[in-house]
Each structure stands twice: as structure tokens, then as C-alpha cells.
Amino acid sequence: MSTVTPHWTTASLPDLTGKTIIVTGANSGIGLEAARAFAAHGAHVVFAVRDEKRGTDAAATVTGSTEVRLLDLADLESVRRFAADWSGDIHVLVNNAGVLVPPFGHTRDGFELQFGINHLGHFALTNLLLPHITGRVVTVASGAHRSGTIDFDDLNWATRRYGGGSGAYEQSKLANLLFTLELQRRLEASGSPVIATAAHPGMAATNLMSSSENPVMTAIAKVAVRLFAQDAASGALPTLFAATEPVPGASYAGPGSRREMAGPPVLVGRSDAALDPRTAARLWTASEELTAVLYPAAELKGTS
Ligand SMILES: NC(=O)c1ccc[n+]([C@@H]2O[C@H](COP(=O)([O-])OP(=O)(O)OC[C@H]3O[C@@H](n4cnc5c(N)ncnc54)[C@H](OP(=O)(O)O)[C@@H]3O)[C@@H](O)[C@H]2O)c1
């Protein structure tokens, strides 16, 4: 673990005037606070949200240049529409939206909800938007990736016991980091100036537990949040750091204190599983097959 900039705050953000930044799930929690900080520093921030009213209400609380566009990551048709409607450069894409331990269910395309929304939706979105991206792709993972494993025989939990869903969340968050690793490898191989980074917020008080309908897990989470969580604005700092600091590709930022639960952002470590290039490549191929979206090697900006 290395500390790049101690006591990094939103005041450390550069001037982002003229930059367009897309934040998925920008209507709530970490996404909203990241959007607020980007806009306060001059960026034009696109709130990519699944509910227009929630997006518009949230954007109304932000000072600066914002725009709301519909994106349901649980529906590949919506993802394709969002990308097809896009024109112009994207400086940063922040893959932030996520669900945590919802009751077992499927996206419109038949993927288990957490794998489908947290990983596959963002996988498809990123590859479809890559021809427009000039700067970075930042993906919000979680410390929960450390307990995750990728089961290539049952990515969508058709045969495994779903239980409360924490295993599926952990798999999806490990997938976020493997996605970042393989995306960075591909960008480098393509000679692209774009980099892929990742971040995690530690534990932050947001609406994340609202997807759970398990009263026991919700009660435990409430107590843990009351005891240990930082506020959503602090939880957004690693995302802001990963989006703007001069860090190497595939860097992973998280809070630097209290066992990565809170504190100013620094570069942090990750599990060995999250650094395995063979699993990352295999997951990429599986994700291409499931979504029918491919890495757009021939269409990248800044490559010859
Ligand atoms: N809070 C933490 O302690 C913590 C810890 C580790 C990692 N994370 C990660 O941080 C990220 C942000 O979560 P948060 O804590 O800020 O929770 P949050 O307040 O619940 O925000 C999640 C956002 O994702 C959106 N979303 C969910 N499903 C979507 C879909 N199908 N299409 C588009 N957007 C969708 C939600 O939209 P709606 O409002 O419409 O539901 C909401 O805007 C997640 O990736 C999460 O895994 C959070």
C-alpha cells in the first residue's frame, strides 16, 4: 500500500472546466457526492440514472453544469440506447451504480441482478462508450471483493445457493476489479492513452442497503453503518482520486485509515484473485459472450 497524497480532499481536485464526466447511479450516495464535486470543479456532469425524477431531483441539488440521461444497467437495451444516443468526448466514465444483496432475481437479459447490474451492465456500457472516452474509466468496487470468487460454471447463480446474496455481491465486486485489470491491459495493447482505474469507498452511509429485503442483514448493516461508516461525501473521495490523480493504469484507490473503512484516499492493495490476469481475460471473454458487446479495438481515440 502506498500513500500518494496524504489528506487528499475535494480541494485537491484539478480544474475540470471543459471536461465531460458520466457518473452511473449519480442520483444517490457516493455517485451523487462525486457528481457534486466534479461539477463544483467545472466539469459537465451527466447523471446516468434509471429513474428520471430521482435523477432530476438529485441534479437540482448540485451547483454547476449537469444533465440527466436514462440508463438502466439491468437492461442491455437501455445500455445500448444510452451509448447510441451519445456524441462527443467523454473525459471520465465513472461506473459507480450498484446494488447490494437484493432478493434473488434477474435483469431483463436473464443475468443474476448483482452480476448483471454491477458488472455486466458496466462492461457493456464501457465498451460501447469507449470510442468516445479520452481520459479514464473508473469503476467502483468494494472491500467485499476479497471474499469473492468467480464461478465460471455458474456466473448467474443458476445452480449455486444464493442465500442472502452476499456471495453474488462479492463475485460482482471481484468482477469489477478483474474488469479494470483486463481493460487496462487491452488499452495498453491498443496504444490507447485512456486508463482504467478502480476505487472503493470503505464503508459509507448511503442507500446501498435499501436493495436488501432481508431484515436481519438490514439490521446488522444499520448498526455497522452507525458505528463505522463515514459520510457519503467522504466515501466519494477515492472515486474522485481515481478519476483525477496522476496514478498508473489499473490503480485502486480506497480510504487510508481504519482498515480502509474511512479516511483520506490512498492507493490500496487488493486480493491475489483480483490480480490474476488469466481469470481477468477469461471473465472478459465470458462477459463478451453474455452481453454480445465486444472491445472496440479499431475505434479507440488517440490510437493509430
Ligand atoms: N456505501 C458503501 O459502504 C459501499 C461500500 C463498498 C462499495 N460500495 C459501492 O459504491 C457504489 C455506489 O453505491 P452507494 O453506496 O452510493 O449506494 P446507493 O446510494 O444505493 O447508490 C447506488 C446507485 O446505483 C443506482 N442503481 C442501482 N441499480 C441500477 C440500475 N439497474 N441502473 C442504473 N442505476 C442503478 C441507484 O439508483 P436508484 O437510486 O434508482 O436505486 C443509485 O443511484 C456501488 O457500486 C457499491 O457497490 C459502497
Coordinates of C-alpha atoms and ligand atoms in Angstrom, one line a residue:
M1 CA 0.0 0.0 0.0
S2 CA 1.4 3.4 -0.9
T3 CA 0.3 6.9 0.0
V4 CA 0.3 9.2 -3.0
T5 CA -1.2 12.3 -1.5
P6 CA -1.9 12.4 2.3
H7 CA -5.0 14.2 3.4
W8 CA -6.4 14.4 -0.1
T9 CA -9.7 16.3 -0.2
T10 CA -12.0 17.7 -2.8
A11 CA -9.9 20.8 -2.7
S12 CA -7.2 18.7 -4.3
L13 CA -9.3 18.2 -7.5
P14 CA -7.9 20.0 -10.6
D15 CA -9.9 22.5 -12.6
L16 CA -12.2 20.3 -14.7
T17 CA -13.6 23.0 -16.9
G18 CA -14.4 21.7 -20.4
K19 CA -14.4 18.0 -19.3
T20 CA -17.5 15.8 -19.6
I21 CA -17.9 13.2 -16.9
I22 CA -20.5 10.5 -16.8
V23 CA -21.5 9.0 -13.4
T24 CA -23.7 6.0 -13.3
G25 CA -26.1 6.0 -10.3
A26 CA -25.4 9.7 -9.7
N27 CA -28.8 10.3 -8.0
S28 CA -27.7 8.8 -4.7
G29 CA -24.9 8.2 -2.3
I30 CA -21.3 8.1 -3.5
G31 CA -22.3 8.8 -7.1
L32 CA -24.2 12.0 -6.1
E33 CA -21.3 13.3 -4.0
A34 CA -18.8 12.5 -6.7
A35 CA -21.0 14.3 -9.2
R36 CA -21.3 17.3 -6.9
A37 CA -17.6 17.6 -6.5
F38 CA -16.9 17.1 -10.3
A39 CA -19.4 19.8 -11.1
A40 CA -18.1 22.2 -8.4
H41 CA -14.7 22.0 -10.2
G42 CA -16.1 22.9 -13.6
A43 CA -16.9 19.6 -15.2
H44 CA -20.1 19.0 -17.1
V45 CA -21.6 16.0 -15.3
V46 CA -24.0 13.5 -16.8
F47 CA -26.2 11.8 -14.3
A48 CA -26.8 8.3 -15.8
V49 CA -29.7 7.1 -13.8
R50 CA -32.5 4.6 -14.0
D51 CA -35.2 6.9 -12.7
E52 CA -35.6 10.3 -14.3
K53 CA -37.3 12.0 -11.4
R54 CA -34.8 10.8 -8.9
G55 CA -32.0 11.9 -11.2
T56 CA -33.5 15.4 -11.8
D57 CA -34.2 15.9 -8.1
A58 CA -30.6 15.0 -7.3
A59 CA -29.1 17.1 -10.1
A60 CA -31.1 20.1 -8.8
T61 CA -29.1 19.9 -5.5
V62 CA -25.8 20.3 -7.5
T63 CA -24.2 23.6 -8.4
G64 CA -22.7 23.6 -11.9
S65 CA -23.3 22.1 -15.3
T66 CA -25.4 18.9 -15.2
E67 CA -27.6 16.8 -17.4
V68 CA -29.8 13.7 -16.7
R69 CA -29.9 10.8 -19.0
L70 CA -31.7 7.5 -18.5
L71 CA -29.7 4.3 -18.1
D72 CA -30.9 1.1 -16.6
L73 CA -28.0 -1.2 -16.2
A74 CA -30.4 -4.1 -15.6
D75 CA -31.4 -3.8 -19.3
L76 CA -28.9 -4.1 -22.1
E77 CA -31.3 -2.4 -24.5
S78 CA -31.2 0.6 -22.2
V79 CA -27.4 0.5 -22.1
R80 CA -27.3 0.3 -25.9
R81 CA -29.7 3.2 -26.3
F82 CA -27.7 5.3 -23.9
A83 CA -24.5 4.7 -25.9
A84 CA -26.1 5.1 -29.3
D85 CA -27.5 8.5 -28.3
W86 CA -24.1 9.7 -27.2
S87 CA -22.0 12.1 -29.2
G88 CA -18.9 14.0 -28.2
D89 CA -15.9 13.3 -26.0
I90 CA -16.2 11.7 -22.5
H91 CA -13.2 12.6 -20.3
V92 CA -14.2 10.2 -17.5
L93 CA -16.7 7.4 -17.2
V94 CA -17.5 6.5 -13.6
N95 CA -19.0 3.1 -13.3
N96 CA -20.5 3.7 -9.8
A97 CA -24.0 2.3 -9.7
G98 CA -24.6 -0.8 -7.8
V99 CA -27.0 -3.0 -5.8
L100 CA -26.2 -4.9 -2.7
V101 CA -27.9 -8.2 -1.7
P102 CA -31.3 -7.7 -3.4
P103 CA -33.6 -10.7 -3.2
F104 CA -32.6 -13.3 -5.9
G105 CA -33.7 -12.0 -9.3
H106 CA -32.7 -11.4 -12.9
T107 CA -32.1 -8.5 -15.2
R108 CA -34.1 -8.2 -18.3
D109 CA -31.5 -10.2 -20.1
G110 CA -31.6 -13.0 -17.6
F111 CA -28.5 -12.2 -15.6
E112 CA -28.4 -12.5 -11.8
L113 CA -29.1 -9.0 -10.6
Q114 CA -25.8 -8.1 -8.9
F115 CA -23.6 -9.7 -11.6
G116 CA -25.8 -8.2 -14.2
I117 CA -26.0 -4.6 -12.8
N118 CA -22.7 -4.2 -11.0
H119 CA -20.5 -5.9 -13.6
L120 CA -22.2 -6.9 -17.0
G121 CA -24.1 -3.6 -17.4
H122 CA -21.0 -1.6 -16.8
F123 CA -19.0 -3.9 -19.0
A124 CA -21.3 -3.3 -21.9
L125 CA -21.6 0.4 -21.2
T126 CA -17.9 0.9 -21.1
N127 CA -17.2 -1.0 -24.3
L128 CA -20.0 0.8 -26.2
L129 CA -18.8 4.2 -25.0
L130 CA -15.0 3.6 -25.3
P131 CA -14.8 5.1 -28.8
H132 CA -15.7 8.5 -27.1
I133 CA -13.6 8.2 -24.0
T134 CA -10.4 10.3 -23.9
G135 CA -9.3 10.0 -20.2
R136 CA -10.3 7.4 -17.8
V137 CA -12.7 4.6 -16.9
V138 CA -13.2 4.5 -13.1
T139 CA -15.0 1.5 -11.6
V140 CA -16.3 1.4 -8.1
A141 CA -15.5 -1.9 -6.4
S142 CA -15.6 -2.8 -2.7
G143 CA -13.5 -4.4 0.0
A144 CA -16.0 -7.2 -0.3
H145 CA -14.2 -8.3 -3.4
R146 CA -11.7 -10.0 -1.0
S147 CA -14.1 -12.8 -0.2
G148 CA -15.3 -13.1 -3.8
T149 CA -14.7 -15.9 -6.2
I150 CA -15.7 -16.2 -9.9
D151 CA -17.5 -19.4 -10.7
F152 CA -17.3 -19.7 -14.5
D153 CA -19.7 -22.7 -14.4
D154 CA -22.4 -20.6 -12.7
L155 CA -21.8 -16.9 -13.2
N156 CA -25.5 -16.2 -12.8
W157 CA -26.2 -18.3 -9.8
A158 CA -28.5 -20.8 -11.6
T159 CA -27.2 -23.8 -9.5
R160 CA -25.4 -22.2 -6.5
R161 CA -27.3 -21.4 -3.4
Y162 CA -27.9 -17.7 -3.5
G163 CA -28.8 -17.4 0.2
G164 CA -28.8 -13.8 1.3
G165 CA -26.9 -12.8 -1.8
S166 CA -23.6 -11.7 -0.2
G167 CA -21.6 -14.3 -2.3
A168 CA -23.1 -12.8 -5.5
Y169 CA -22.2 -9.3 -4.4
E170 CA -18.7 -10.4 -3.6
Q171 CA -18.4 -12.0 -7.0
S172 CA -19.7 -8.9 -8.8
K173 CA -17.2 -6.7 -6.9
L174 CA -14.3 -9.0 -7.7
A175 CA -15.5 -8.8 -11.3
N176 CA -15.2 -5.0 -11.1
L177 CA -11.5 -5.3 -10.3
L178 CA -10.8 -8.0 -12.9
F179 CA -12.6 -5.9 -15.5
T180 CA -10.4 -3.0 -14.6
L181 CA -7.3 -5.1 -14.9
E182 CA -8.1 -6.6 -18.3
L183 CA -9.5 -3.3 -19.6
Q184 CA -6.2 -1.6 -18.7
R185 CA -4.2 -4.5 -20.4
R186 CA -6.3 -4.1 -23.6
L187 CA -6.0 -0.3 -23.6
E188 CA -2.2 -0.6 -23.3
A189 CA -2.0 -3.2 -26.0
S190 CA -4.1 -0.9 -28.3
G191 CA -1.7 2.0 -27.6
S192 CA -4.6 4.0 -26.1
P193 CA -3.9 7.0 -23.8
V194 CA -7.1 6.0 -21.8
I195 CA -6.5 4.3 -18.5
A196 CA -8.8 2.2 -16.3
T197 CA -8.7 2.7 -12.5
A198 CA -10.8 1.5 -9.6
A199 CA -11.9 2.8 -6.2
H200 CA -13.8 1.7 -3.2
P201 CA -15.4 3.9 -0.6
G202 CA -14.7 1.9 2.6
M203 CA -17.9 2.0 4.5
A204 CA -20.1 4.9 3.7
A205 CA -23.6 5.9 4.8
T206 CA -25.7 5.6 1.6
N207 CA -28.9 4.0 0.4
L208 CA -27.0 0.8 -0.7
M209 CA -28.7 -1.5 1.8
S210 CA -32.1 -0.4 0.6
S211 CA -32.0 -3.2 -2.1
S212 CA -32.0 -5.9 0.6
E213 CA -35.3 -7.3 1.9
N214 CA -33.6 -9.4 4.5
P215 CA -34.5 -7.8 7.9
V216 CA -31.6 -9.5 9.7
M217 CA -28.9 -8.3 7.2
T218 CA -30.5 -4.8 7.1
A219 CA -30.5 -4.6 10.9
I220 CA -26.8 -5.7 11.1
A221 CA -25.9 -3.3 8.3
K222 CA -27.6 -0.4 10.1
V223 CA -25.7 -1.0 13.3
A224 CA -22.4 -1.3 11.3
V225 CA -23.1 1.9 9.4
R226 CA -23.9 3.8 12.6
L227 CA -20.7 2.6 14.3
F228 CA -18.2 2.6 11.5
A229 CA -19.4 4.4 8.4
Q230 CA -18.1 7.7 7.0
D231 CA -20.5 10.1 5.2
A232 CA -21.2 9.7 1.5
A233 CA -19.1 12.7 0.6
S234 CA -16.0 11.1 2.3
G235 CA -16.9 7.8 0.6
A236 CA -16.7 9.6 -2.8
L237 CA -13.1 10.8 -2.3
P238 CA -11.5 7.5 -3.5
T239 CA -13.6 7.8 -6.7
L240 CA -12.6 11.4 -7.2
F241 CA -8.9 10.5 -6.5
A242 CA -9.0 7.6 -9.0
A243 CA -10.6 9.9 -11.6
T244 CA -8.1 12.7 -11.4
E245 CA -4.8 11.9 -9.7
P246 CA -1.8 11.0 -11.9
V247 CA -1.9 7.3 -11.0
P248 CA -0.8 4.3 -13.1
G249 CA -3.4 2.3 -15.1
A250 CA -5.2 -0.3 -13.0
S251 CA -4.6 1.6 -9.8
Y252 CA -7.1 1.0 -7.0
A253 CA -7.9 3.8 -4.5
G254 CA -9.6 3.5 -1.2
P255 CA -9.7 5.1 2.3
G256 CA -6.4 5.1 4.0
S257 CA -7.5 4.7 7.7
R258 CA -9.3 2.3 9.9
R259 CA -8.5 -0.8 7.8
E260 CA -9.7 1.0 4.6
M261 CA -13.1 1.8 6.1
A262 CA -12.6 5.5 6.3
G263 CA -10.2 8.4 5.9
P264 CA -8.5 10.2 3.0
P265 CA -7.9 8.3 -0.2
V266 CA -4.7 6.5 -1.0
L267 CA -3.7 3.7 -3.4
V268 CA -4.6 0.4 -1.7
G269 CA -4.0 -3.3 -2.3
R270 CA -6.3 -5.9 -3.5
S271 CA -6.7 -9.7 -3.3
D272 CA -4.5 -12.0 -5.3
A273 CA -7.6 -13.2 -7.1
A274 CA -8.2 -9.6 -8.3
L275 CA -4.7 -9.5 -9.8
D276 CA -4.9 -12.8 -11.7
P277 CA -4.6 -11.9 -15.4
R278 CA -5.8 -15.3 -16.6
T279 CA -9.1 -15.0 -14.7
A280 CA -9.5 -11.4 -15.9
A281 CA -9.1 -12.5 -19.5
R282 CA -11.5 -15.4 -19.1
L283 CA -14.1 -13.1 -17.4
W284 CA -13.7 -10.7 -20.2
T285 CA -14.5 -13.4 -22.8
A286 CA -17.4 -14.7 -20.8
S287 CA -18.8 -11.1 -20.5
E288 CA -18.4 -10.5 -24.2
E289 CA -20.4 -13.7 -24.9
L290 CA -23.1 -12.9 -22.4
T291 CA -23.6 -9.3 -23.5
A292 CA -22.7 -9.6 -27.2
V293 CA -20.6 -6.4 -26.7
L294 CA -17.0 -6.5 -27.8
Y295 CA -13.9 -4.5 -27.1
P296 CA -13.9 -1.8 -29.8
A297 CA -10.2 -2.0 -30.6
A298 CA -10.4 -0.4 -34.0
E299 CA -12.5 2.6 -32.8
L300 CA -10.4 3.9 -29.9
K301 CA -9.5 7.6 -29.6
G302 CA -5.8 8.5 -29.8
T303 CA -4.6 5.3 -31.3
S304 CA -3.2 5.0 -34.8
Ligands
LIG1 N1 -21.8 2.5 0.7 C1 -20.8 1.7 0.9 O1 -20.3 1.5 2.1 C2 -20.1 1.0 -0.2 C3 -19.0 0.1 0.1 C4 -18.4 -0.6 -0.9 C5 -18.8 -0.3 -2.2 N2 -19.8 0.5 -2.5 C6 -20.1 0.7 -3.9 O2 -20.4 2.1 -4.1 C7 -21.2 2.2 -5.3 C8 -22.3 3.2 -5.0 O3 -23.2 2.8 -4.0 P1 -23.7 3.7 -2.8 O4 -23.2 3.2 -1.6 O5 -23.6 5.1 -3.2 O6 -25.3 3.2 -2.8 P2 -26.6 4.0 -3.3 O7 -26.8 5.2 -2.5 O8 -27.7 2.9 -3.2 O9 -26.4 4.3 -4.8 C9 -26.4 3.3 -5.8 C10 -26.8 3.9 -7.1 O10 -26.9 2.8 -8.1 C11 -28.1 3.0 -8.8 N3 -28.5 1.8 -9.5 C12 -28.9 0.7 -8.9 N4 -29.4 -0.2 -9.9 C13 -29.3 0.5 -11.1 C14 -29.6 0.1 -12.4 N5 -30.1 -1.0 -12.7 N6 -29.3 1.0 -13.4 C15 -28.8 2.3 -13.1 N7 -28.5 2.6 -11.8 C16 -28.7 1.8 -10.8 C17 -29.1 3.5 -7.8 O11 -30.2 4.1 -8.4 P3 -31.6 4.2 -7.6 O12 -31.5 5.3 -6.6 O13 -32.6 4.4 -8.7 O14 -31.8 2.8 -6.9 C18 -28.2 4.5 -7.0 O15 -28.2 5.7 -7.8 C19 -21.8 0.8 -5.6 O16 -21.1 0.2 -6.7 C20 -21.4 0.0 -4.3 O17 -21.2 -1.4 -4.6 C21 -20.5 1.1 -1.5

